[in-house]
Amino acid sequence: METTNIAIIGGGVAGLTAAIALQKAGLSATVYEQAAALRGIGAGFGLAANAMHALDILGLRQGVEKIGHFLPSYNILDANGKILISPKTEQIGTYYKQKNFALHRGELHSFLLAQLPEGHVRLGKQAISFTQNQGRVTINFSDGSSVHAHGLIVADGIRSTLRQQLLPKAKPRYAGYMCWRAVIDNQHIDLTSSYETWGSNGRFGMTPLVDQKIYWYACINGKVNDPILRKFTIDDLRKRFANYHQPIGSVLSSTSNEQLICSEIMDIKPLKSLAYGKILLIGDAGHATTPNMGQGACQAVEDVAVLYDELQESSDISEVFRNVSERRLERTSYIINTSRRIGWIAQWENKASIQLRNSLMRIMPERMKQQQLQRLLTENFLSKK
Ligand SMILES: Cc1cc2nc3c(=O)[nH]c(=O)nc-3n(C[C@H](O)[C@H](O)[C@H](O)COP(=O)(O)OP(=O)(O)OC[C@H]3O[C@@H](n4cnc5c(N)ncnc54)[C@H](O)[C@@H]3O)c2cc1C
């Protein structure tokens, strides 16, 4: 049977970054990924200053900046395109002395993968169960093979099979809305800034990416697995957002049905622990959040920076995992809960409530407008409490 020092299940942002960090800390680690190829889906995401700080600790910041589009601002607009909130992202980012970026997921995956020596990512390996005894963990795969490890990092995402075995009650919860995403060409639209629009027909966000691309997303309320929404095409989305400001219509008209990615928005209720002996849950497997604060992947890289920090102090894997869990729970729980609340308010459909919400947002004192971002981007996630 194969033996590895640390087995990492899942080759997403969390798993790949963890493998790089372990290697940097002098430990050997192998990533086991169920997919036959690591591509990263055709969508983008934002990496805020806190994530860039975490990547800096891991020696990855400069490389990521090269594939990222610098985001000086990210305004929230109403359906007519008028500003509701203008978060001072750049100013708050100065706490970490970092900037905010938007990236194509596929490019981030390729970049992370390129940092690992060959043979450290095993593809087509779907973990189905584990056992933990005599100071080691055994992981079993769907192809009938198994691997022994001195530690197991579970990074297999929100629907984590291994978390299900460990904590059967921790199931993904539907947030009440679906999301469509795509990356398209920017040549004819010439989008230069990033924003998110809140209106009674749903939310629409967009940001430029490098290489003349645009990443956009749309969130619409609906029942879980709604058969009508599941079949939504670009034409349906165009009709839905027809009375919203430009360039939303142009962005949708420049997207093909083949480019659309549709997901139900889910999170998991904050867990009581991320560490279970020689097993650690990181990224979405441990603390999946709704995307309303743009923090899911950011929190995954923060997990890894804290893991790396702990590895400088101790070589006892159970102790390291326990300390990582203690240092991560409060912050990730805050983000899960706050992000869910923001999503609830942002997805209102009742016109009178929206009018009231928008008026309040406009007159709210500046300090209150910046509050959520302040806490997120001015809290030292590396500090030990
Ligand atoms: C609409 C939307 C917008 C978002 N926007 C942002 C944003 O702007 N900023 C941000 O920071 N975050 C954002 N997020 C969140 C972000 O996408 C996730 O937090 C992040 O991708 C989690 O990374 P992960 O590696 O933990 O999990 P995943 O990316 O889900 O990776 C898990 C990996 O594990 C593999 N796997 C699964 N099961 C097994 C198994 N049994 N055995 C082996 N391998 C397995 C999968 O194939 C996958 O490769 C957004 C999410 C959504 C849905």
Coordinates of C-alpha atoms and ligand atoms in Angstrom, one line a residue:
M1 CA 0.0 0.0 0.0
E2 CA 1.1 3.5 -0.9
T3 CA 2.3 5.7 2.1
T4 CA 2.6 9.5 2.1
N5 CA 3.4 11.9 4.8
I6 CA 0.3 14.2 4.4
A7 CA -2.6 13.2 2.1
I8 CA -4.6 16.1 0.8
I9 CA -8.0 15.2 -0.7
G10 CA -9.1 17.7 -3.4
G11 CA -7.2 19.7 -5.9
G12 CA -9.1 23.0 -5.7
V13 CA -7.6 26.3 -4.4
A14 CA -7.5 25.0 -0.9
G15 CA -5.8 21.6 -1.6
L16 CA -3.2 22.9 -4.1
T17 CA -2.3 25.9 -1.9
A18 CA -2.0 23.5 1.1
A19 CA 0.4 21.2 -0.9
I20 CA 2.6 24.2 -1.8
A21 CA 2.7 25.3 1.9
L22 CA 3.6 21.9 3.2
Q23 CA 6.3 21.6 0.7
K24 CA 7.6 25.0 1.7
A25 CA 7.5 23.8 5.4
G26 CA 9.7 20.8 4.4
L27 CA 6.9 18.1 4.5
S28 CA 6.0 15.8 1.7
A29 CA 2.4 15.9 0.7
T30 CA 0.3 14.3 -2.1
V31 CA -2.9 15.7 -3.5
Y32 CA -5.6 13.2 -4.5
E33 CA -8.1 14.7 -6.9
Q34 CA -11.1 12.9 -8.4
A35 CA -11.1 14.7 -11.7
A36 CA -9.1 13.4 -14.6
A37 CA -7.7 16.9 -15.3
L38 CA -7.3 20.0 -13.2
R39 CA -8.8 22.9 -15.2
G40 CA -10.7 25.1 -12.8
I41 CA -14.2 26.1 -14.0
G42 CA -14.7 28.9 -16.6
A43 CA -15.5 31.6 -14.1
G44 CA -13.6 34.2 -12.2
F45 CA -13.4 35.3 -8.6
G46 CA -12.0 38.1 -6.4
L47 CA -9.0 37.7 -4.2
A48 CA -9.2 40.5 -1.7
A49 CA -6.2 42.0 0.2
N50 CA -6.5 39.5 3.0
A51 CA -6.0 36.6 0.6
M52 CA -3.1 38.4 -1.1
H53 CA -1.5 38.8 2.3
A54 CA -1.9 35.0 2.9
L55 CA -0.5 34.3 -0.5
D56 CA 2.4 36.6 0.3
I57 CA 3.3 34.6 3.4
L58 CA 3.3 31.5 1.2
G59 CA 5.5 33.1 -1.4
L60 CA 2.8 33.1 -4.1
R61 CA 1.6 36.7 -4.2
Q62 CA 3.7 38.0 -7.0
G63 CA 2.8 35.1 -9.3
V64 CA -0.9 35.6 -8.6
E65 CA -0.7 39.3 -9.2
K66 CA 0.7 38.7 -12.7
I67 CA -2.5 36.8 -13.6
G68 CA -4.9 39.1 -11.7
H69 CA -6.7 42.2 -12.7
F70 CA -6.2 45.0 -10.1
L71 CA -9.6 46.0 -8.5
P72 CA -9.4 49.6 -7.3
S73 CA -13.1 49.7 -6.4
Y74 CA -16.3 47.5 -6.3
N75 CA -19.5 49.6 -6.2
I76 CA -22.9 48.4 -5.3
L77 CA -25.5 49.9 -7.7
D78 CA -29.3 50.0 -8.0
A79 CA -31.1 48.8 -11.1
N80 CA -30.7 52.2 -12.8
G81 CA -27.0 52.2 -12.2
K82 CA -26.9 54.7 -9.4
I83 CA -24.4 54.0 -6.6
L84 CA -25.8 52.6 -3.3
I85 CA -22.5 51.9 -1.6
S86 CA -18.9 52.5 -2.7
P87 CA -16.8 50.3 -0.5
K88 CA -13.3 51.8 -0.1
T89 CA -11.7 48.5 -1.0
E90 CA -8.3 50.1 -1.9
Q91 CA -8.1 52.1 1.3
I92 CA -9.0 49.2 3.5
G93 CA -6.6 47.0 1.6
T94 CA -3.8 49.2 2.9
Y95 CA -4.1 47.4 6.3
Y96 CA -2.6 44.4 4.8
K97 CA -0.4 46.5 2.5
Q98 CA -2.0 44.6 -0.4
K99 CA -4.4 45.2 -3.3
N100 CA -7.6 43.4 -4.4
F101 CA -7.6 41.4 -7.6
A102 CA -10.0 39.5 -9.8
L103 CA -8.8 36.3 -11.5
H104 CA -9.8 33.6 -13.9
R105 CA -10.2 30.4 -11.9
G106 CA -8.6 28.2 -14.5
E107 CA -5.5 30.4 -14.5
L108 CA -5.2 30.3 -10.8
H109 CA -5.4 26.5 -10.8
S110 CA -2.7 26.3 -13.5
F111 CA -0.4 28.7 -11.6
L112 CA -0.8 26.7 -8.3
L113 CA -0.3 23.4 -10.1
A114 CA 2.9 24.7 -11.7
Q115 CA 4.4 25.3 -8.2
L116 CA 4.3 21.6 -7.3
P117 CA 6.9 19.0 -8.4
E118 CA 5.6 16.4 -10.8
G119 CA 3.9 13.4 -9.2
H120 CA 2.6 15.3 -6.2
V121 CA -0.9 15.6 -7.7
R122 CA -2.6 12.3 -8.4
L123 CA -5.6 12.6 -10.7
G124 CA -8.6 10.3 -11.1
K125 CA -8.5 9.5 -7.4
Q126 CA -11.9 9.8 -5.7
A127 CA -11.7 9.4 -2.0
I128 CA -14.7 7.5 -0.6
S129 CA -13.8 6.8 3.1
F130 CA -11.1 6.9 5.7
T131 CA -10.1 5.2 8.9
Q132 CA -8.0 6.7 11.7
N133 CA -6.0 4.4 14.0
Q134 CA -2.5 3.7 15.4
G135 CA -1.4 7.2 14.7
R136 CA -2.1 7.2 11.1
V137 CA -5.0 7.7 8.6
T138 CA -5.9 5.3 5.8
I139 CA -7.8 6.8 2.9
N140 CA -9.8 4.5 0.5
F141 CA -10.5 5.4 -3.1
S142 CA -13.2 4.4 -5.5
D143 CA -10.7 2.5 -7.7
G144 CA -10.1 0.0 -4.8
S145 CA -6.7 1.5 -3.8
S146 CA -5.8 2.9 -0.4
V147 CA -3.1 5.1 1.0
H148 CA -1.6 5.4 4.5
A149 CA -0.8 8.9 5.7
H150 CA 0.5 10.6 8.9
G151 CA -2.0 13.3 8.5
L152 CA -5.1 14.0 6.3
I153 CA -6.1 17.4 4.9
V154 CA -9.7 17.3 3.7
A155 CA -10.1 19.9 0.9
D156 CA -12.8 18.3 -1.2
G157 CA -15.2 21.2 -1.3
I158 CA -18.7 21.9 0.0
R159 CA -20.0 18.5 -0.8
S160 CA -17.0 16.8 0.9
T161 CA -17.5 13.0 1.1
L162 CA -14.9 12.7 3.9
R163 CA -16.7 15.4 6.0
Q164 CA -19.9 13.5 5.5
Q165 CA -18.3 10.5 7.1
L166 CA -16.8 12.5 9.9
L167 CA -19.8 14.8 10.5
P168 CA -22.9 13.3 8.9
K169 CA -25.2 16.1 10.1
A170 CA -23.1 18.9 8.5
K171 CA -24.9 19.2 5.2
P172 CA -24.8 22.0 2.6
R173 CA -27.8 24.5 3.2
Y174 CA -29.4 26.1 0.2
A175 CA -29.4 29.9 0.5
G176 CA -32.5 30.5 -1.6
Y177 CA -31.0 31.6 -4.9
M178 CA -29.2 30.3 -8.0
C179 CA -26.2 31.8 -9.7
W180 CA -25.2 31.9 -13.4
R181 CA -21.6 32.7 -14.2
A182 CA -19.5 33.1 -17.3
V183 CA -16.2 34.6 -18.6
I184 CA -16.5 36.4 -21.9
D185 CA -14.5 38.7 -24.2
N186 CA -14.3 42.4 -23.2
Q187 CA -13.3 43.7 -26.7
H188 CA -16.7 45.1 -27.6
I189 CA -17.9 46.1 -24.2
D190 CA -14.8 47.8 -22.8
L191 CA -15.7 47.3 -19.2
T192 CA -13.2 49.2 -17.0
S193 CA -14.7 49.0 -13.5
S194 CA -16.3 46.3 -11.3
Y195 CA -19.7 46.5 -9.7
E196 CA -22.7 44.6 -8.5
T197 CA -26.3 45.7 -9.2
W198 CA -29.2 45.0 -6.8
G199 CA -32.8 45.0 -8.2
S200 CA -36.1 43.3 -7.8
N201 CA -35.3 40.8 -10.6
G202 CA -32.1 39.6 -9.0
R203 CA -28.4 40.6 -8.6
F204 CA -25.9 41.1 -11.4
G205 CA -22.2 41.5 -10.9
M206 CA -19.3 42.0 -13.3
T207 CA -15.6 42.7 -13.3
P208 CA -12.9 43.0 -16.0
L209 CA -10.2 40.3 -15.9
V210 CA -6.7 40.3 -17.6
D211 CA -6.4 39.4 -21.3
Q212 CA -9.5 41.5 -22.3
K213 CA -12.0 39.2 -20.5
I214 CA -15.0 39.9 -18.3
Y215 CA -16.3 37.7 -15.5
W216 CA -20.0 38.2 -14.7
Y217 CA -22.5 36.5 -12.5
A218 CA -26.3 36.7 -11.9
C219 CA -28.2 35.6 -8.8
I220 CA -32.0 34.9 -8.9
N221 CA -34.3 33.6 -6.1
G222 CA -35.8 30.2 -6.6
K223 CA -36.7 26.9 -5.0
V224 CA -33.9 24.4 -4.6
N225 CA -33.4 22.5 -7.9
D226 CA -36.2 24.6 -9.5
P227 CA -36.7 22.8 -12.9
I228 CA -37.5 26.1 -14.7
L229 CA -34.4 28.0 -13.4
R230 CA -32.2 25.0 -14.0
K231 CA -33.1 25.3 -17.8
F232 CA -32.5 29.0 -17.9
T233 CA -30.7 30.2 -21.1
I234 CA -29.1 33.4 -22.0
D235 CA -32.4 34.6 -23.5
D236 CA -34.1 34.0 -20.2
L237 CA -31.5 35.9 -18.3
R238 CA -31.6 38.8 -20.9
K239 CA -35.4 39.1 -20.4
R240 CA -35.0 38.9 -16.6
F241 CA -32.4 41.8 -16.5
A242 CA -33.9 43.7 -19.5
N243 CA -34.8 46.8 -17.3
Y244 CA -31.4 47.0 -15.7
H245 CA -28.7 49.5 -16.6
Q246 CA -26.1 48.9 -19.3
P247 CA -23.8 47.2 -20.0
I248 CA -25.7 44.3 -18.4
G249 CA -27.7 43.7 -21.6
S250 CA -24.6 43.9 -23.8
V251 CA -22.7 41.5 -21.5
L252 CA -25.5 39.0 -21.7
S253 CA -25.9 39.4 -25.5
S254 CA -22.1 38.6 -25.8
T255 CA -22.5 35.3 -23.9
S256 CA -23.4 32.0 -25.4
N257 CA -25.4 29.3 -23.6
E258 CA -22.3 27.0 -23.7
Q259 CA -20.4 29.5 -21.6
L260 CA -23.0 29.5 -18.8
I261 CA -22.3 27.8 -15.5
C262 CA -25.3 27.4 -13.2
S263 CA -24.9 26.7 -9.5
E264 CA -27.2 26.6 -6.5
I265 CA -25.8 28.9 -3.8
M266 CA -25.1 26.9 -0.6
D267 CA -23.1 27.2 2.6
I268 CA -22.6 25.1 5.7
K269 CA -23.6 26.1 9.2
P270 CA -20.4 26.9 11.1
L271 CA -18.8 23.7 12.5
K272 CA -17.6 23.4 16.1
S273 CA -14.2 22.2 15.0
L274 CA -12.1 21.8 11.9
A275 CA -9.6 19.3 13.5
Y276 CA -10.3 15.7 14.4
G277 CA -7.0 14.1 15.5
K278 CA -4.8 13.8 12.4
I279 CA -7.6 15.1 10.2
L280 CA -8.0 18.8 9.3
L281 CA -10.9 20.3 7.2
I282 CA -9.9 23.3 5.1
G283 CA -11.6 25.5 2.5
D284 CA -15.2 24.8 1.5
A285 CA -15.0 21.4 3.1
G286 CA -14.6 23.1 6.5
H287 CA -16.4 26.4 6.2
A288 CA -18.2 26.9 2.8
T289 CA -19.8 30.3 2.7
T290 CA -22.2 32.0 0.3
P291 CA -20.3 34.2 -2.2
N292 CA -21.8 37.5 -1.0
M293 CA -18.6 38.8 0.6
G294 CA -16.4 37.2 -2.1
Q295 CA -14.5 35.3 0.6
G296 CA -14.7 31.5 0.1
A297 CA -11.4 31.1 -1.7
C298 CA -9.8 33.9 0.3
Q299 CA -10.6 32.0 3.5
A300 CA -9.1 28.8 2.0
V301 CA -5.8 30.6 1.5
E302 CA -6.0 32.1 4.9
D303 CA -6.4 28.6 6.4
V304 CA -3.2 27.6 4.6
A305 CA -1.2 30.6 5.8
V306 CA -2.2 29.8 9.4
L307 CA -1.4 26.1 8.8
Y308 CA 2.1 27.1 7.5
D309 CA 2.5 29.4 10.5
E310 CA 1.7 26.6 12.9
L311 CA 4.1 24.2 11.2
Q312 CA 6.9 26.6 12.1
E313 CA 6.1 26.0 15.8
S314 CA 5.5 22.3 16.0
S315 CA 6.0 19.0 14.1
D316 CA 3.1 17.3 16.0
I317 CA 0.4 17.1 13.3
S318 CA -2.5 16.7 15.7
E319 CA -1.4 19.7 17.7
V320 CA -0.8 21.7 14.5
F321 CA -4.3 20.8 13.2
R322 CA -5.9 21.6 16.6
N323 CA -4.3 25.0 16.7
V324 CA -5.3 25.8 13.1
S325 CA -8.9 25.0 13.9
E326 CA -8.8 27.2 17.0
R327 CA -7.4 30.1 15.1
R328 CA -9.8 29.8 12.2
L329 CA -13.2 29.1 13.6
E330 CA -14.3 32.5 14.9
R331 CA -13.3 34.3 11.7
T332 CA -14.8 31.8 9.2
S333 CA -18.0 31.5 11.3
Y334 CA -18.4 35.3 11.2
I335 CA -18.0 35.3 7.4
I336 CA -20.5 32.5 6.9
N337 CA -23.1 34.2 9.0
T338 CA -22.5 37.7 7.7
S339 CA -22.4 36.6 4.1
R340 CA -25.7 34.7 4.5
R341 CA -27.3 37.9 5.9
I342 CA -26.0 40.1 3.1
G343 CA -27.3 37.7 0.6
W344 CA -30.7 37.7 2.2
I345 CA -30.9 41.6 2.0
A346 CA -29.4 41.8 -1.5
Q347 CA -31.9 39.3 -2.9
W348 CA -35.1 41.1 -1.8
E349 CA -37.7 41.3 -4.5
N350 CA -40.4 43.4 -3.0
K351 CA -40.3 46.8 -4.6
A352 CA -41.3 48.8 -1.5
S353 CA -38.7 47.0 0.7
I354 CA -36.1 47.6 -2.0
Q355 CA -36.9 51.3 -2.1
L356 CA -36.6 51.6 1.7
R357 CA -33.4 49.5 1.7
N358 CA -31.8 51.6 -1.1
S359 CA -32.8 54.9 0.6
L360 CA -31.2 53.7 3.9
M361 CA -28.1 52.6 2.1
R362 CA -27.7 56.0 0.5
I363 CA -28.1 58.0 3.7
M364 CA -26.2 55.5 6.0
P365 CA -23.1 57.2 7.6
E366 CA -19.9 56.4 5.8
R367 CA -18.4 54.6 8.8
M368 CA -21.4 52.1 8.9
K369 CA -21.1 51.5 5.1
Q370 CA -17.5 50.4 5.5
Q371 CA -18.1 48.4 8.7
Q372 CA -18.3 44.9 7.3
L373 CA -15.3 45.3 5.0
Q374 CA -13.4 47.0 7.9
R375 CA -13.8 44.0 10.1
L376 CA -12.9 41.6 7.3
L377 CA -9.9 43.5 6.0
T378 CA -8.5 45.0 9.2
E379 CA -8.4 42.0 11.4
N380 CA -5.0 40.2 11.5
F381 CA -6.1 36.6 10.7
L382 CA -2.6 35.5 11.7
S383 CA -2.8 36.7 15.3
K384 CA -3.1 34.1 18.1
K385 CA -5.9 35.0 20.5
Ligands
LIG1 C1 -21.0 31.9 -7.5 C2 -19.8 31.9 -6.7 C3 -18.9 33.0 -6.7 C4 -17.8 33.0 -5.8 N1 -17.0 34.1 -5.8 C5 -15.9 34.1 -5.0 C6 -15.0 35.2 -4.9 O1 -15.2 36.2 -5.6 N2 -14.0 35.2 -4.0 C7 -13.7 34.1 -3.3 O2 -12.7 34.1 -2.5 N3 -14.5 33.0 -3.3 C8 -15.6 32.9 -4.2 N4 -16.4 31.8 -4.2 C9 -16.1 30.7 -3.4 C10 -15.0 29.8 -4.0 O3 -15.3 29.4 -5.2 C11 -14.8 28.6 -3.1 O4 -14.7 29.0 -1.7 C12 -13.5 27.9 -3.4 O5 -13.5 27.5 -4.8 C13 -13.3 26.7 -2.5 O6 -12.1 26.0 -2.8 P1 -11.9 24.6 -2.3 O7 -10.6 24.2 -2.8 O8 -12.1 24.5 -0.8 O9 -13.0 23.7 -2.9 P2 -13.3 23.3 -4.5 O10 -13.0 24.5 -5.4 O11 -14.8 22.9 -4.5 O12 -12.4 22.1 -4.8 C14 -12.6 20.9 -4.3 C15 -11.9 19.9 -5.1 O13 -12.0 18.6 -4.6 C16 -12.3 17.6 -5.6 N5 -13.1 16.5 -4.9 C17 -14.3 16.6 -4.5 N6 -14.7 15.4 -3.9 C18 -13.5 14.6 -4.0 C19 -13.2 13.3 -3.6 N7 -14.2 12.5 -2.9 N8 -12.0 12.8 -3.8 C20 -11.1 13.5 -4.5 N9 -11.3 14.8 -4.9 C21 -12.5 15.3 -4.6 C22 -13.1 18.4 -6.6 O14 -13.1 17.8 -7.9 C23 -12.4 19.8 -6.6 O15 -11.3 19.8 -7.5 C24 -17.5 31.8 -5.1 C25 -18.3 30.7 -5.1 C26 -19.5 30.7 -5.9 C27 -20.4 29.5 -6.0

